[in-house]
CSV table of C-alpha atoms in Angstrom, one decimal:
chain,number,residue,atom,x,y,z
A,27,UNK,CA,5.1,-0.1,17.1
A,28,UNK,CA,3.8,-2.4,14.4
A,29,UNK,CA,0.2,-2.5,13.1
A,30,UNK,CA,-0.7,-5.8,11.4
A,31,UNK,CA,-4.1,-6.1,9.6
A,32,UNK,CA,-4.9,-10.1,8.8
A,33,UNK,CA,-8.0,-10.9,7.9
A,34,UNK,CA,-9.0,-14.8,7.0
A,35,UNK,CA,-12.1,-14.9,5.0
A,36,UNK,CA,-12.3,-18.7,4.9
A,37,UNK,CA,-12.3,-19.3,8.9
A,38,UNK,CA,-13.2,-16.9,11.8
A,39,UNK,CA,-14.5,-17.0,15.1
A,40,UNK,CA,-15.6,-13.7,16.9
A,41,UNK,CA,-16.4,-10.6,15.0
A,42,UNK,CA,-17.4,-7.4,17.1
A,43,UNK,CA,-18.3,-4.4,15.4
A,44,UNK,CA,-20.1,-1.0,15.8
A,45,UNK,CA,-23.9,-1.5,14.9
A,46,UNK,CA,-24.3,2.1,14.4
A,47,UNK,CA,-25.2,1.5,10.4
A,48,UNK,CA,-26.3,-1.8,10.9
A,49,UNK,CA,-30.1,-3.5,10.4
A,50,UNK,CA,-30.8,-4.2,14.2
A,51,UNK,CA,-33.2,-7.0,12.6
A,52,UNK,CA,-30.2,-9.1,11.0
A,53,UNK,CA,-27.8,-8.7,14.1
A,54,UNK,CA,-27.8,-12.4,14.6
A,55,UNK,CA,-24.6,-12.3,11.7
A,56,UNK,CA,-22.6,-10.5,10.1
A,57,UNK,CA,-21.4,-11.5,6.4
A,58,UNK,CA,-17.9,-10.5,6.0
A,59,UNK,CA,-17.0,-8.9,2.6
A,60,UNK,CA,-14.1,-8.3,0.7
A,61,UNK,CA,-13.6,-6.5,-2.4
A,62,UNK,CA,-10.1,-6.0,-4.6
A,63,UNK,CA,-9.9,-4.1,-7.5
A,64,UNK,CA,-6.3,-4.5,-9.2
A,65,UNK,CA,-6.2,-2.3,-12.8
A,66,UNK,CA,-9.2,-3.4,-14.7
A,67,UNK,CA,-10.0,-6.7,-12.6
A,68,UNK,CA,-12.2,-6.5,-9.6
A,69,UNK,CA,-12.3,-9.8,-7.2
A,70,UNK,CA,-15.4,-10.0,-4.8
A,71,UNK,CA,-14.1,-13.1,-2.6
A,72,UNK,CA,-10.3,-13.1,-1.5
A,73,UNK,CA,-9.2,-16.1,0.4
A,74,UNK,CA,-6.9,-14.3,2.5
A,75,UNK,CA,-4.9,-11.2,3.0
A,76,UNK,CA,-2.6,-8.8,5.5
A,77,UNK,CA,-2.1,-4.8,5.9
A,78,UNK,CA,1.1,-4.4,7.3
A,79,UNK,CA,1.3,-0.3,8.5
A,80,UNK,CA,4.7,0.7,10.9
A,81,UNK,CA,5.6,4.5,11.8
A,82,UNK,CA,8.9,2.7,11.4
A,83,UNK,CA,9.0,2.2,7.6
A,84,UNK,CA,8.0,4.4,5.2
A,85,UNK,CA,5.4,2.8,2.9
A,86,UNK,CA,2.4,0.0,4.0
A,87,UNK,CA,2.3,-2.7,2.0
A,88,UNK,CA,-0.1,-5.9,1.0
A,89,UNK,CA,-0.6,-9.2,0.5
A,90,UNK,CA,-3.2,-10.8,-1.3
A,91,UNK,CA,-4.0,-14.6,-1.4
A,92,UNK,CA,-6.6,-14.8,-4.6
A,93,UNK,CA,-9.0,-18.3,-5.0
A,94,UNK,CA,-8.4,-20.8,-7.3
A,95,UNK,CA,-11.5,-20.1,-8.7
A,96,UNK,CA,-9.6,-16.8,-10.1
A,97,UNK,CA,-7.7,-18.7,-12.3
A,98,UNK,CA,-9.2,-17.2,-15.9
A,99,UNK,CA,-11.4,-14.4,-15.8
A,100,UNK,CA,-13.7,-14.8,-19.1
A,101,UNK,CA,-11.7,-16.8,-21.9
A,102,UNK,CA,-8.1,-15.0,-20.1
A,103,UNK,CA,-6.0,-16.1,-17.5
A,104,UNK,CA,-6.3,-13.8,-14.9
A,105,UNK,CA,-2.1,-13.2,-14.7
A,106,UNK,CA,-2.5,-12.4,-18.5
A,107,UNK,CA,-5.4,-9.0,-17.1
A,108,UNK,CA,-3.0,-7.8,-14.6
A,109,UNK,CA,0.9,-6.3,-14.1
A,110,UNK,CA,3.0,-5.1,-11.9
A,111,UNK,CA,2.0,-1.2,-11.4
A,112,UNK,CA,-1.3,-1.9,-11.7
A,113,UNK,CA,-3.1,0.0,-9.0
A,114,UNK,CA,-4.6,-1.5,-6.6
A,115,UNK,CA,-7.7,-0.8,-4.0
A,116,UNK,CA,-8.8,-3.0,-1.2
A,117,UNK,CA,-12.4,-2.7,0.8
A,118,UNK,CA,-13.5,-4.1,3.5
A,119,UNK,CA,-16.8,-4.6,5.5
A,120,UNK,CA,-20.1,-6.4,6.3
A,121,UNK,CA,-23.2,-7.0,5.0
A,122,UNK,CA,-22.9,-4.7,1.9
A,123,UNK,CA,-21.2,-2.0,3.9
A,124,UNK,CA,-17.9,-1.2,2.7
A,125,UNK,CA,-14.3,1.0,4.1
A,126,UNK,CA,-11.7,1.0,1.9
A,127,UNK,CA,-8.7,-0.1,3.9
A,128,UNK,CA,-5.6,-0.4,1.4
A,129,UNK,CA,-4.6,1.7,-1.9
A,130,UNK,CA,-1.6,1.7,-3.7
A,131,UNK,CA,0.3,-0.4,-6.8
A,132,UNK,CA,1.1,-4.0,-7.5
A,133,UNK,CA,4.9,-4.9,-6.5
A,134,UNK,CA,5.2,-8.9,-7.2
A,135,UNK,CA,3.1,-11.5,-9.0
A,136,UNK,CA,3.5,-14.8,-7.2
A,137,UNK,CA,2.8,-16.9,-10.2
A,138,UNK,CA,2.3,-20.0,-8.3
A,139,UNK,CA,-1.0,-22.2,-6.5
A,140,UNK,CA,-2.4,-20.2,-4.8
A,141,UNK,CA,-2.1,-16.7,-6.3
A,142,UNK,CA,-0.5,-14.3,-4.2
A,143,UNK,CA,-0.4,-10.7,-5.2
A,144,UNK,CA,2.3,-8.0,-3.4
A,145,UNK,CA,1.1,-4.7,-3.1
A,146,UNK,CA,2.8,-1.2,-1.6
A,147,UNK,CA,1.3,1.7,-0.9
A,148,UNK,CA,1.4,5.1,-3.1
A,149,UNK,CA,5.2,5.4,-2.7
A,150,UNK,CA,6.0,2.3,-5.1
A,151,UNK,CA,6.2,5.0,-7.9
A,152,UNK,CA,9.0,6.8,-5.4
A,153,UNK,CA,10.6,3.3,-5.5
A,154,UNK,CA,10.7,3.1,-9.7
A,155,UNK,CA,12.8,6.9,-10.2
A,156,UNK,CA,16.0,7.0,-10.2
A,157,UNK,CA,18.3,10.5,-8.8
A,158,UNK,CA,21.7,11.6,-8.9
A,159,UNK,CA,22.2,14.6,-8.1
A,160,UNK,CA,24.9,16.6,-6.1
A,161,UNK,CA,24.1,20.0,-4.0
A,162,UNK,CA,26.6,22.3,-2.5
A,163,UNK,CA,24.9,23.3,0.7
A,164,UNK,CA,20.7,22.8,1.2
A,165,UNK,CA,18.4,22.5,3.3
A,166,UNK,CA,15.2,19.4,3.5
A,167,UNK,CA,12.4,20.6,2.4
A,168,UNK,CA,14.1,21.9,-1.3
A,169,UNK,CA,15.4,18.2,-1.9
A,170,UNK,CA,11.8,16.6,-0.8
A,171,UNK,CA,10.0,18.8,-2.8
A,172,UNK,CA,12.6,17.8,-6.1
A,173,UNK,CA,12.0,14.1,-5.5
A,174,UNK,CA,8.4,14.0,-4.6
A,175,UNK,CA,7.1,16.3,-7.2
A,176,UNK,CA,3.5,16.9,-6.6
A,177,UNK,CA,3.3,16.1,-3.3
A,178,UNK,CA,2.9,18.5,-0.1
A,179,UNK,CA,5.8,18.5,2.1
A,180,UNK,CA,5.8,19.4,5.5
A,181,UNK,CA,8.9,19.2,7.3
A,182,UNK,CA,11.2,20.9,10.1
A,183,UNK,CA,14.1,23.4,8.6
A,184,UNK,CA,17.3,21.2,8.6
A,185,UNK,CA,20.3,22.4,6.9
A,186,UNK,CA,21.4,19.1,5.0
A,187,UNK,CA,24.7,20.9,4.4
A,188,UNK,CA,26.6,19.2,1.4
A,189,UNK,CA,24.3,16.4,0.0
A,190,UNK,CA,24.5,14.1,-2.8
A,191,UNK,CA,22.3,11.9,-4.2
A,192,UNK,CA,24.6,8.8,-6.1
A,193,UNK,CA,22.1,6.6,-8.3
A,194,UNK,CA,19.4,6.3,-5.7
A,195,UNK,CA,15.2,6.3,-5.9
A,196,UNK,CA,13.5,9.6,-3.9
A,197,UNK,CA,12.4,6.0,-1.8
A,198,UNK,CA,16.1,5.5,-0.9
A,199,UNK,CA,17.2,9.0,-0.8
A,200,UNK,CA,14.4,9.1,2.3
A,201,UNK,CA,15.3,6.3,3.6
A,202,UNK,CA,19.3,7.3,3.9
A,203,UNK,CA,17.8,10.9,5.6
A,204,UNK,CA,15.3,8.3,8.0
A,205,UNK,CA,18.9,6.0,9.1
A,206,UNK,CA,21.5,9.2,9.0
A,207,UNK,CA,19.4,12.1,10.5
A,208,UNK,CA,16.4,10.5,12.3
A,209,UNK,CA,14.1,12.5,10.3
A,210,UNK,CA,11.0,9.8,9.7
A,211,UNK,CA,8.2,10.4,6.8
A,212,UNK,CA,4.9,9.2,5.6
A,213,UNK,CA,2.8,9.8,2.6
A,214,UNK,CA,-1.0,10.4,3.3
């Protein structure tokens, strides 16, 4: 099953939503905002962008299309105030009101008219590591909780049996354990 999130902010026709915080007195529209903040910069229009969520992958991921009227910010260019790894936070909402709907890191920098900005969730730093490691018999949870320092990890007991790990990210290391042993994952 595949959750898409795209949201025009130039163009739409028919907007329903729950009223419950909502001035009664202005229901005859709703203003539509949008709000990005990517390392230092924060972006109050965006011309365009999609949420893509699946149980079958293993991280969400973004894409932002910025105005041209982005194009310095101040005296800078506004490719010169931001970098991949930059974090990132998208909200969302209407008249004011605002749910924050994405947060994770900048992944690619389309340096082209119009600006388009990749994003992944919080496992692009699980992407950027690098593992090799070899174990003589082990079981999940041990190797999760090597790779993804920090983190909680809840998982079923599976003996992995003899497992190595042969110049691979904690990302790919998952995703070989998602393909080989149908075990799927998800950071929250």
């Amino acid at each position: 099953m595949k959750k898409v999130f795209l949201i025009c902010l130039l163009a739409f026709s028919a907007i329903s939503v729950q009223a419950e915080h909502l001035n009664t007195n202005s229901m005859l529209y709703l203003n539509m905002n949008s709000k990005a903040v990517l390392g230092d910069i924060q972006l109050n229009n965006i011309t365009s962008f999609a949420i893509t969520q699946t149980v079958q992958e293993l991280s969400s991921t973004a894409k932002l299309v910025v105005p041209k009227a982005y194009g310095k910010i101040g005296q800078k260019p506004i490719l010169d105030l931001m970098k991949v790894g930059d974090p990132v936070k998208i909200d969302l909402g209407y008249n004011g009101l605002y749910n924050q709907e994405f947060e994770g890191f900048i992944s690619e920098i389309e340096a082209d008219a119009p600006l388009v900005i990749h994003c992944d969730d919080k496992m692009w730093p699980y992407k950027q590591n690098n593992w090799v490691k070899n174990y003589g018999t082990i079981e999940l949870k041990p190797v999760l909780q090597e790779l993804f320092k920090g983190l909680t990890i809840d998982c079923p007991q599976v003996n992995l049996g003899k497992f190595e790990i042969d110049n691979a990210s904690s990302y790919k290391v998952i995703q070989d354990l998602q393909s080989d042993h149908g075990l799927y994952s998800r950071i929250t």
